[in-house]
Amino acid sequence: MSIRIFVPSDTTARSLGADQIATLIQAEALSRGIDITLVRNGSRGLLWLEPLIEIETDNGRLGFGPVTSNDVQTLFEQNFYLGQTQHTLCVGLVEQIPYLKNQQRLTFSRAGITDPLSLDDYLEHDGYTGLDNALIMTGQQIVDEVKTSGLRGRGGAAFPTGIKWQTVLDTPDEQKYIVCNADEGDSGTFADRLVMECDPFMLIEGMTIAGLAVGATQGYIYLRSEYPIAHQILTKATETAYQHGYLGSNIRGSQKHFNLEVRLGAGAYICGEETSLLDSLEGKRGLVRAKPPLPAIVGLFGKPTVVNNVLSLAAIPYILNKGGQAYADYGVGRSRGTMPIQLTGNVKYGGLVELAFGISLNKLMNDFGGGTRSGRPLKAVQVGGPLGAYLPENQWDTIIDYEAFSSEQAVLGHGGVVMFDDSVDMGDQARFAMEFCKVESCGKCTPCRIGSTRGVEVIDRIRAGERTESNWQLLEDLCETMVDGSLCAMGSMTPIPVQSVMKFFPDELRHERQE
């Protein structure tokens, strides 16, 4: 019987040599006369183990990682393909690795298990069950199920998804749209990419269900151009879905229709903001629109539009399969379901951790992350991307929950958790936050466009010891102006990391570090 060997095909694994390893495994097996079937699966999200090679055994999949091309020969010499475990890279049964075993994977339940481009694999693992249910429901019934789930936008705004869908459903128009915001640009985030590279049919299914719910017949995935592998995989998966009647006219004989296209962005961070994204999708320069009107009423090409993040839409198949209440049974307070958290920065065990809302940041960084990679003391944590606050130690017991983070003047955002050890200069981090906005601002509103430029200058004067107190007061006023006067979250949130440094690490902003 052929032995199944799994080599991940996502961006992380490929960047670490997975393609070459796959080629070497096939060549080595051929030269030794060993019958293998090599499967290019997705990543499990245990990034410190990538490339993680898995062997199918009677007891489950046995893992070896991180594997390099130099390890392939010794793996064969020690009979790894027979399930032998003496090789130093053996990590045991993958499902029993605590980092994975202790998660609550709803959205990422198939990641790393299936071949991302195999529709048969997807169907064998509960795929398209949610769509089958949705096809016999009314739009209102689907929307009600999403409301019951308590799902809130995972892109950062945390707006209730069911309410947004209800608005589009209730807005009469012959043409409506579903737009997936896949312009994942926050530093330290990669969960969207993992969805698209490891389980693309889940996103396609989620968008199709959204179309059925609100009466939209056309969808677009606005994909970050820096994700070429995701683009390839999504394009192939979409073609397969069309070929098998899961997209297009008369879906699965239901007389219902939904078309889907993948469109590439042009590398602008601001196009992760939903109205800029819509402008870009229409072929214009990505500029923020004033609201109201909301995109749910006047969106793409002036039509009612659902704009949801990848993770929000990827949660939909589970909700329509298991029921909204099954999803809502996870979580705390108003934060229901699970949150895919991305551990990055100076962390020993970086990767994806999907858990129900409610775990503390401290427990997450230590129990899963294992502390800093450098072994030095942890100094600060930035959650929610480049516009999130830098949290000092006295805030690390904050639980992962939208309201808990808000009460600490912090944001959960897209779930990126970037850790910094005590070697980081927090004054530099404050300057980086303001400079990031200066570079990425769309330029439409003055507080963001001019404020960020002046902000960098003021921080530089403070760091240089030039009229420190008066410039400190000026920076405070400037931050307040940007918060209150900016047109979108880009400008209004840029001061958050700066203000957190001013509050918790003032000495490092006042005095530039001398190396």
PDB file of N, CA, C and O in Angstrom, residues 82-147:
ATOM      1  N   LEU A  82       7.987   4.613   7.628  1.00  0.00           N
ATOM      2  CA  LEU A  82       7.324   3.459   8.250  1.00  0.00           C
ATOM      3  C   LEU A  82       6.765   3.799   9.632  1.00  0.00           C
ATOM      4  O   LEU A  82       6.274   2.927  10.340  1.00  0.00           O
ATOM      5  N   GLY A  83       6.876   5.067   9.999  1.00  0.00           N
ATOM      6  CA  GLY A  83       6.359   5.489  11.300  1.00  0.00           C
ATOM      7  C   GLY A  83       7.367   5.320  12.419  1.00  0.00           C
ATOM      8  O   GLY A  83       7.008   5.365  13.599  1.00  0.00           O
ATOM      9  N   GLN A  84       8.663   5.124  12.035  1.00  0.00           N
ATOM     10  CA  GLN A  84       9.703   5.033  13.060  1.00  0.00           C
ATOM     11  C   GLN A  84       9.948   6.422  13.655  1.00  0.00           C
ATOM     12  O   GLN A  84       9.934   7.413  12.948  1.00  0.00           O
ATOM     13  N   THR A  85      10.204   6.463  14.945  1.00  0.00           N
ATOM     14  CA  THR A  85      10.228   7.762  15.642  1.00  0.00           C
ATOM     15  C   THR A  85      11.598   8.170  16.175  1.00  0.00           C
ATOM     16  O   THR A  85      11.694   9.151  16.903  1.00  0.00           O
ATOM     17  N   GLN A  86      12.660   7.420  15.820  1.00  0.00           N
ATOM     18  CA  GLN A  86      13.944   7.716  16.451  1.00  0.00           C
ATOM     19  C   GLN A  86      14.639   8.956  15.900  1.00  0.00           C
ATOM     20  O   GLN A  86      15.582   9.467  16.519  1.00  0.00           O
ATOM     21  N   HIS A  87      14.198   9.463  14.766  1.00  0.00           N
ATOM     22  CA  HIS A  87      14.856  10.654  14.206  1.00  0.00           C
ATOM     23  C   HIS A  87      14.658  11.846  15.145  1.00  0.00           C
ATOM     24  O   HIS A  87      13.596  12.021  15.734  1.00  0.00           O
ATOM     25  N   THR A  88      15.723  12.648  15.269  1.00  0.00           N
ATOM     26  CA  THR A  88      15.693  13.763  16.230  1.00  0.00           C
ATOM     27  C   THR A  88      14.618  14.804  15.890  1.00  0.00           C
ATOM     28  O   THR A  88      14.201  15.577  16.763  1.00  0.00           O
ATOM     29  N   LEU A  89      14.170  14.845  14.647  1.00  0.00           N
ATOM     30  CA  LEU A  89      13.146  15.820  14.265  1.00  0.00           C
ATOM     31  C   LEU A  89      11.724  15.322  14.490  1.00  0.00           C
ATOM     32  O   LEU A  89      10.764  16.041  14.218  1.00  0.00           O
ATOM     33  N   CYS A  90      11.583  14.096  14.985  1.00  0.00           N
ATOM     34  CA  CYS A  90      10.234  13.570  15.211  1.00  0.00           C
ATOM     35  C   CYS A  90       9.567  14.314  16.365  1.00  0.00           C
ATOM     36  O   CYS A  90      10.145  14.445  17.451  1.00  0.00           O
ATOM     37  N   VAL A  91       8.367  14.796  16.130  1.00  0.00           N
ATOM     38  CA  VAL A  91       7.626  15.526  17.174  1.00  0.00           C
ATOM     39  C   VAL A  91       6.416  14.730  17.649  1.00  0.00           C
ATOM     40  O   VAL A  91       5.555  15.252  18.359  1.00  0.00           O
ATOM     41  N   GLY A  92       6.346  13.463  17.275  1.00  0.00           N
ATOM     42  CA  GLY A  92       5.231  12.621  17.704  1.00  0.00           C
ATOM     43  C   GLY A  92       3.998  12.826  16.858  1.00  0.00           C
ATOM     44  O   GLY A  92       4.051  13.396  15.757  1.00  0.00           O
ATOM     45  N   LEU A  93       2.886  12.345  17.370  1.00  0.00           N
ATOM     46  CA  LEU A  93       1.625  12.511  16.652  1.00  0.00           C
ATOM     47  C   LEU A  93       1.246  13.989  16.634  1.00  0.00           C
ATOM     48  O   LEU A  93       1.186  14.635  17.693  1.00  0.00           O
ATOM     49  N   VAL A  94       0.990  14.517  15.469  1.00  0.00           N
ATOM     50  CA  VAL A  94       0.780  15.961  15.327  1.00  0.00           C
ATOM     51  C   VAL A  94      -0.423  16.433  16.140  1.00  0.00           C
ATOM     52  O   VAL A  94      -0.373  17.484  16.792  1.00  0.00           O
ATOM     53  N   GLU A  95      -1.483  15.652  16.117  1.00  0.00           N
ATOM     54  CA  GLU A  95      -2.698  16.069  16.827  1.00  0.00           C
ATOM     55  C   GLU A  95      -2.495  16.123  18.344  1.00  0.00           C
ATOM     56  O   GLU A  95      -3.303  16.708  19.059  1.00  0.00           O
ATOM     57  N   GLN A  96      -1.403  15.479  18.825  1.00  0.00           N
ATOM     58  CA  GLN A  96      -1.149  15.463  20.265  1.00  0.00           C
ATOM     59  C   GLN A  96      -0.168  16.551  20.709  1.00  0.00           C
ATOM     60  O   GLN A  96       0.114  16.673  21.904  1.00  0.00           O
ATOM     61  N   ILE A  97       0.357  17.324  19.772  1.00  0.00           N
ATOM     62  CA  ILE A  97       1.235  18.440  20.154  1.00  0.00           C
ATOM     63  C   ILE A  97       0.397  19.439  20.955  1.00  0.00           C
ATOM     64  O   ILE A  97      -0.642  19.910  20.473  1.00  0.00           O
ATOM     65  N   PRO A  98       0.788  19.735  22.203  1.00  0.00           N
ATOM     66  CA  PRO A  98      -0.054  20.597  23.060  1.00  0.00           C
ATOM     67  C   PRO A  98      -0.476  21.908  22.398  1.00  0.00           C
ATOM     68  O   PRO A  98      -1.606  22.369  22.586  1.00  0.00           O
ATOM     69  N   TYR A  99       0.413  22.523  21.651  1.00  0.00           N
ATOM     70  CA  TYR A  99       0.117  23.794  20.972  1.00  0.00           C
ATOM     71  C   TYR A  99      -1.123  23.657  20.095  1.00  0.00           C
ATOM     72  O   TYR A  99      -1.938  24.579  19.988  1.00  0.00           O
ATOM     73  N   LEU A 100      -1.272  22.485  19.482  1.00  0.00           N
ATOM     74  CA  LEU A 100      -2.416  22.242  18.599  1.00  0.00           C
ATOM     75  C   LEU A 100      -3.583  21.617  19.367  1.00  0.00           C
ATOM     76  O   LEU A 100      -4.739  22.017  19.211  1.00  0.00           O
ATOM     77  N   LYS A 101      -3.249  20.643  20.204  1.00  0.00           N
ATOM     78  CA  LYS A 101      -4.281  19.902  20.941  1.00  0.00           C
ATOM     79  C   LYS A 101      -5.112  20.816  21.838  1.00  0.00           C
ATOM     80  O   LYS A 101      -6.313  20.597  22.033  1.00  0.00           O
ATOM     81  N   ASN A 102      -4.478  21.850  22.396  1.00  0.00           N
ATOM     82  CA  ASN A 102      -5.175  22.715  23.354  1.00  0.00           C
ATOM     83  C   ASN A 102      -5.934  23.863  22.704  1.00  0.00           C
ATOM     84  O   ASN A 102      -6.423  24.756  23.388  1.00  0.00           O
ATOM     85  N   GLN A 103      -6.012  23.867  21.382  1.00  0.00           N
ATOM     86  CA  GLN A 103      -6.782  24.911  20.698  1.00  0.00           C
ATOM     87  C   GLN A 103      -8.235  24.469  20.506  1.00  0.00           C
ATOM     88  O   GLN A 103      -8.581  23.307  20.694  1.00  0.00           O
ATOM     89  N   GLN A 104      -9.055  25.417  20.153  1.00  0.00           N
ATOM     90  CA  GLN A 104     -10.476  25.143  19.843  1.00  0.00           C
ATOM     91  C   GLN A 104     -10.707  25.578  18.394  1.00  0.00           C
ATOM     92  O   GLN A 104     -11.164  26.678  18.131  1.00  0.00           O
ATOM     93  N   ARG A 105     -10.354  24.718  17.487  1.00  0.00           N
ATOM     94  CA  ARG A 105     -10.384  25.087  16.072  1.00  0.00           C
ATOM     95  C   ARG A 105     -11.743  24.813  15.445  1.00  0.00           C
ATOM     96  O   ARG A 105     -12.152  23.657  15.295  1.00  0.00           O
ATOM     97  N   LEU A 106     -12.409  25.901  15.109  1.00  0.00           N
ATOM     98  CA  LEU A 106     -13.671  25.823  14.364  1.00  0.00           C
ATOM     99  C   LEU A 106     -13.397  26.248  12.922  1.00  0.00           C
ATOM    100  O   LEU A 106     -13.654  25.509  11.983  1.00  0.00           O
ATOM    101  N   THR A 107     -12.856  27.444  12.748  1.00  0.00           N
ATOM    102  CA  THR A 107     -12.552  27.936  11.408  1.00  0.00           C
ATOM    103  C   THR A 107     -11.375  27.183  10.785  1.00  0.00           C
ATOM    104  O   THR A 107     -11.384  26.886   9.590  1.00  0.00           O
ATOM    105  N   PHE A 108     -10.384  26.860  11.580  1.00  0.00           N
ATOM    106  CA  PHE A 108      -9.176  26.229  11.047  1.00  0.00           C
ATOM    107  C   PHE A 108      -9.151  24.719  11.285  1.00  0.00           C
ATOM    108  O   PHE A 108      -8.076  24.136  11.368  1.00  0.00           O
ATOM    109  N   SER A 109     -10.314  24.121  11.379  1.00  0.00           N
ATOM    110  CA  SER A 109     -10.361  22.685  11.691  1.00  0.00           C
ATOM    111  C   SER A 109      -9.760  21.827  10.583  1.00  0.00           C
ATOM    112  O   SER A 109      -9.287  20.726  10.836  1.00  0.00           O
ATOM    113  N   ARG A 110      -9.773  22.303   9.340  1.00  0.00           N
ATOM    114  CA  ARG A 110      -9.218  21.520   8.231  1.00  0.00           C
ATOM    115  C   ARG A 110      -7.797  21.939   7.850  1.00  0.00           C
ATOM    116  O   ARG A 110      -7.127  21.226   7.093  1.00  0.00           O
ATOM    117  N   ALA A 111      -7.339  23.078   8.357  1.00  0.00           N
ATOM    118  CA  ALA A 111      -6.036  23.613   7.936  1.00  0.00           C
ATOM    119  C   ALA A 111      -4.914  22.630   8.245  1.00  0.00           C
ATOM    120  O   ALA A 111      -4.752  22.174   9.375  1.00  0.00           O
ATOM    121  N   GLY A 112      -4.150  22.292   7.244  1.00  0.00           N
ATOM    122  CA  GLY A 112      -3.040  21.367   7.417  1.00  0.00           C
ATOM    123  C   GLY A 112      -3.437  19.914   7.278  1.00  0.00           C
ATOM    124  O   GLY A 112      -2.580  19.042   7.173  1.00  0.00           O
ATOM    125  N   ILE A 113      -4.705  19.641   7.286  1.00  0.00           N
ATOM    126  CA  ILE A 113      -5.177  18.254   7.183  1.00  0.00           C
ATOM    127  C   ILE A 113      -5.442  17.895   5.728  1.00  0.00           C
ATOM    128  O   ILE A 113      -5.098  16.819   5.254  1.00  0.00           O
ATOM    129  N   THR A 114      -6.057  18.809   5.008  1.00  0.00           N
ATOM    130  CA  THR A 114      -6.487  18.502   3.643  1.00  0.00           C
ATOM    131  C   THR A 114      -5.553  19.104   2.589  1.00  0.00           C
ATOM    132  O   THR A 114      -4.758  19.997   2.871  1.00  0.00           O
ATOM    133  N   ASP A 115      -5.720  18.593   1.385  1.00  0.00           N
ATOM    134  CA  ASP A 115      -5.100  19.212   0.211  1.00  0.00           C
ATOM    135  C   ASP A 115      -5.985  20.405  -0.151  1.00  0.00           C
ATOM    136  O   ASP A 115      -7.164  20.230  -0.491  1.00  0.00           O
ATOM    137  N   PRO A 116      -5.471  21.622  -0.092  1.00  0.00           N
ATOM    138  CA  PRO A 116      -6.319  22.811  -0.294  1.00  0.00           C
ATOM    139  C   PRO A 116      -7.071  22.827  -1.621  1.00  0.00           C
ATOM    140  O   PRO A 116      -8.132  23.431  -1.708  1.00  0.00           O
ATOM    141  N   LEU A 117      -6.535  22.163  -2.627  1.00  0.00           N
ATOM    142  CA  LEU A 117      -7.155  22.221  -3.946  1.00  0.00           C
ATOM    143  C   LEU A 117      -7.984  20.980  -4.271  1.00  0.00           C
ATOM    144  O   LEU A 117      -8.459  20.836  -5.401  1.00  0.00           O
ATOM    145  N   SER A 118      -8.149  20.105  -3.314  1.00  0.00           N
ATOM    146  CA  SER A 118      -8.948  18.906  -3.546  1.00  0.00           C
ATOM    147  C   SER A 118     -10.374  19.119  -3.058  1.00  0.00           C
ATOM    148  O   SER A 118     -10.626  19.180  -1.850  1.00  0.00           O
ATOM    149  N   LEU A 119     -11.301  19.222  -4.005  1.00  0.00           N
ATOM    150  CA  LEU A 119     -12.705  19.373  -3.625  1.00  0.00           C
ATOM    151  C   LEU A 119     -13.198  18.113  -2.897  1.00  0.00           C
ATOM    152  O   LEU A 119     -13.983  18.211  -1.952  1.00  0.00           O
ATOM    153  N   ASP A 120     -12.728  16.961  -3.335  1.00  0.00           N
ATOM    154  CA  ASP A 120     -13.120  15.713  -2.654  1.00  0.00           C
ATOM    155  C   ASP A 120     -12.689  15.732  -1.198  1.00  0.00           C
ATOM    156  O   ASP A 120     -13.442  15.332  -0.302  1.00  0.00           O
ATOM    157  N   ASP A 121     -11.461  16.197  -0.954  1.00  0.00           N
ATOM    158  CA  ASP A 121     -10.964  16.300   0.425  1.00  0.00           C
ATOM    159  C   ASP A 121     -11.850  17.234   1.235  1.00  0.00           C
ATOM    160  O   ASP A 121     -12.187  16.958   2.397  1.00  0.00           O
ATOM    161  N   TYR A 122     -12.214  18.344   0.631  1.00  0.00           N
ATOM    162  CA  TYR A 122     -13.062  19.321   1.330  1.00  0.00           C
ATOM    163  C   TYR A 122     -14.419  18.711   1.682  1.00  0.00           C
ATOM    164  O   TYR A 122     -14.907  18.846   2.805  1.00  0.00           O
ATOM    165  N   LEU A 123     -15.001  18.002   0.721  1.00  0.00           N
ATOM    166  CA  LEU A 123     -16.318  17.395   0.961  1.00  0.00           C
ATOM    167  C   LEU A 123     -16.239  16.311   2.032  1.00  0.00           C
ATOM    168  O   LEU A 123     -17.162  16.146   2.842  1.00  0.00           O
ATOM    169  N   GLU A 124     -15.137  15.554   2.047  1.00  0.00           N
ATOM    170  CA  GLU A 124     -14.985  14.488   3.047  1.00  0.00           C
ATOM    171  C   GLU A 124     -14.820  15.029   4.461  1.00  0.00           C
ATOM    172  O   GLU A 124     -14.984  14.296   5.430  1.00  0.00           O
ATOM    173  N   HIS A 125     -14.460  16.296   4.566  1.00  0.00           N
ATOM    174  CA  HIS A 125     -14.248  16.911   5.884  1.00  0.00           C
ATOM    175  C   HIS A 125     -15.303  17.979   6.148  1.00  0.00           C
ATOM    176  O   HIS A 125     -15.004  19.088   6.572  1.00  0.00           O
ATOM    177  N   ASP A 126     -16.548  17.651   5.883  1.00  0.00           N
ATOM    178  CA  ASP A 126     -17.691  18.521   6.227  1.00  0.00           C
ATOM    179  C   ASP A 126     -17.843  19.728   5.331  1.00  0.00           C
ATOM    180  O   ASP A 126     -18.656  20.617   5.631  1.00  0.00           O
ATOM    181  N   GLY A 127     -17.075  19.805   4.250  1.00  0.00           N
ATOM    182  CA  GLY A 127     -17.179  20.955   3.373  1.00  0.00           C
ATOM    183  C   GLY A 127     -18.511  21.000   2.635  1.00  0.00           C
ATOM    184  O   GLY A 127     -19.075  19.965   2.281  1.00  0.00           O
ATOM    185  N   TYR A 128     -18.994  22.190   2.410  1.00  0.00           N
ATOM    186  CA  TYR A 128     -20.231  22.500   1.687  1.00  0.00           C
ATOM    187  C   TYR A 128     -21.496  21.983   2.366  1.00  0.00           C
ATOM    188  O   TYR A 128     -22.577  22.021   1.778  1.00  0.00           O
ATOM    189  N   THR A 129     -21.376  21.491   3.591  1.00  0.00           N
ATOM    190  CA  THR A 129     -22.579  21.118   4.349  1.00  0.00           C
ATOM    191  C   THR A 129     -23.377  22.362   4.714  1.00  0.00           C
ATOM    192  O   THR A 129     -24.614  22.358   4.683  1.00  0.00           O
ATOM    193  N   GLY A 130     -22.657  23.436   5.060  1.00  0.00           N
ATOM    194  CA  GLY A 130     -23.339  24.683   5.382  1.00  0.00           C
ATOM    195  C   GLY A 130     -24.088  25.236   4.184  1.00  0.00           C
ATOM    196  O   GLY A 130     -25.220  25.727   4.313  1.00  0.00           O
ATOM    197  N   LEU A 131     -23.483  25.147   3.005  1.00  0.00           N
ATOM    198  CA  LEU A 131     -24.162  25.636   1.804  1.00  0.00           C
ATOM    199  C   LEU A 131     -25.395  24.785   1.497  1.00  0.00           C
ATOM    200  O   LEU A 131     -26.446  25.320   1.114  1.00  0.00           O
ATOM    201  N   ASP A 132     -25.274  23.470   1.648  1.00  0.00           N
ATOM    202  CA  ASP A 132     -26.441  22.600   1.426  1.00  0.00           C
ATOM    203  C   ASP A 132     -27.610  23.045   2.301  1.00  0.00           C
ATOM    204  O   ASP A 132     -28.764  23.067   1.863  1.00  0.00           O
ATOM    205  N   ASN A 133     -27.316  23.378   3.545  1.00  0.00           N
ATOM    206  CA  ASN A 133     -28.372  23.856   4.450  1.00  0.00           C
ATOM    207  C   ASN A 133     -28.911  25.210   3.986  1.00  0.00           C
ATOM    208  O   ASN A 133     -30.126  25.447   3.994  1.00  0.00           O
ATOM    209  N   ALA A 134     -28.013  26.091   3.596  1.00  0.00           N
ATOM    210  CA  ALA A 134     -28.425  27.442   3.197  1.00  0.00           C
ATOM    211  C   ALA A 134     -29.300  27.426   1.943  1.00  0.00           C
ATOM    212  O   ALA A 134     -30.205  28.270   1.800  1.00  0.00           O
ATOM    213  N   LEU A 135     -29.053  26.480   1.064  1.00  0.00           N
ATOM    214  CA  LEU A 135     -29.808  26.438  -0.196  1.00  0.00           C
ATOM    215  C   LEU A 135     -31.299  26.152   0.013  1.00  0.00           C
ATOM    216  O   LEU A 135     -32.112  26.431  -0.869  1.00  0.00           O
ATOM    217  N   ILE A 136     -31.655  25.582   1.142  1.00  0.00           N
ATOM    218  CA  ILE A 136     -33.078  25.307   1.401  1.00  0.00           C
ATOM    219  C   ILE A 136     -33.660  26.276   2.429  1.00  0.00           C
ATOM    220  O   ILE A 136     -34.753  26.062   2.947  1.00  0.00           O
ATOM    221  N   MET A 137     -32.912  27.329   2.730  1.00  0.00           N
ATOM    222  CA  MET A 137     -33.389  28.341   3.678  1.00  0.00           C
ATOM    223  C   MET A 137     -33.707  29.638   2.935  1.00  0.00           C
ATOM    224  O   MET A 137     -33.195  29.889   1.840  1.00  0.00           O
ATOM    225  N   THR A 138     -34.518  30.473   3.564  1.00  0.00           N
ATOM    226  CA  THR A 138     -34.735  31.812   3.016  1.00  0.00           C
ATOM    227  C   THR A 138     -33.566  32.708   3.424  1.00  0.00           C
ATOM    228  O   THR A 138     -32.810  32.387   4.358  1.00  0.00           O
ATOM    229  N   GLY A 139     -33.451  33.846   2.742  1.00  0.00           N
ATOM    230  CA  GLY A 139     -32.410  34.787   3.099  1.00  0.00           C
ATOM    231  C   GLY A 139     -32.522  35.217   4.558  1.00  0.00           C
ATOM    232  O   GLY A 139     -31.528  35.306   5.276  1.00  0.00           O
ATOM    233  N   GLN A 140     -33.741  35.476   4.992  1.00  0.00           N
ATOM    234  CA  GLN A 140     -33.936  35.924   6.370  1.00  0.00           C
ATOM    235  C   GLN A 140     -33.528  34.839   7.375  1.00  0.00           C
ATOM    236  O   GLN A 140     -32.944  35.132   8.433  1.00  0.00           O
ATOM    237  N   GLN A 141     -33.816  33.591   7.043  1.00  0.00           N
ATOM    238  CA  GLN A 141     -33.423  32.502   7.948  1.00  0.00           C
ATOM    239  C   GLN A 141     -31.897  32.406   8.071  1.00  0.00           C
ATOM    240  O   GLN A 141     -31.372  32.167   9.167  1.00  0.00           O
ATOM    241  N   ILE A 142     -31.204  32.601   6.963  1.00  0.00           N
ATOM    242  CA  ILE A 142     -29.732  32.564   7.018  1.00  0.00           C
ATOM    243  C   ILE A 142     -29.216  33.718   7.879  1.00  0.00           C
ATOM    244  O   ILE A 142     -28.362  33.532   8.746  1.00  0.00           O
ATOM    245  N   VAL A 143     -29.762  34.907   7.629  1.00  0.00           N
ATOM    246  CA  VAL A 143     -29.322  36.081   8.405  1.00  0.00           C
ATOM    247  C   VAL A 143     -29.607  35.873   9.890  1.00  0.00           C
ATOM    248  O   VAL A 143     -28.779  36.201  10.753  1.00  0.00           O
ATOM    249  N   ASP A 144     -30.751  35.303  10.206  1.00  0.00           N
ATOM    250  CA  ASP A 144     -31.093  35.056  11.618  1.00  0.00           C
ATOM    251  C   ASP A 144     -30.096  34.092  12.267  1.00  0.00           C
ATOM    252  O   ASP A 144     -29.750  34.241  13.453  1.00  0.00           O
ATOM    253  N   GLU A 145     -29.662  33.097  11.499  1.00  0.00           N
ATOM    254  CA  GLU A 145     -28.688  32.140  12.047  1.00  0.00           C
ATOM    255  C   GLU A 145     -27.361  32.838  12.353  1.00  0.00           C
ATOM    256  O   GLU A 145     -26.719  32.561  13.379  1.00  0.00           O
ATOM    257  N   VAL A 146     -26.972  33.733  11.464  1.00  0.00           N
ATOM    258  CA  VAL A 146     -25.721  34.481  11.686  1.00  0.00           C
ATOM    259  C   VAL A 146     -25.871  35.415  12.887  1.00  0.00           C
ATOM    260  O   VAL A 146     -24.950  35.570  13.703  1.00  0.00           O
ATOM    261  N   LYS A 147     -27.035  36.013  13.028  1.00  0.00           N
ATOM    262  CA  LYS A 147     -27.277  36.860  14.216  1.00  0.00           C
ATOM    263  C   LYS A 147     -27.168  36.035  15.494  1.00  0.00           C
ATOM    264  O   LYS A 147     -26.576  36.464  16.483  1.00  0.00           O
TER     265      LYS A 147
END
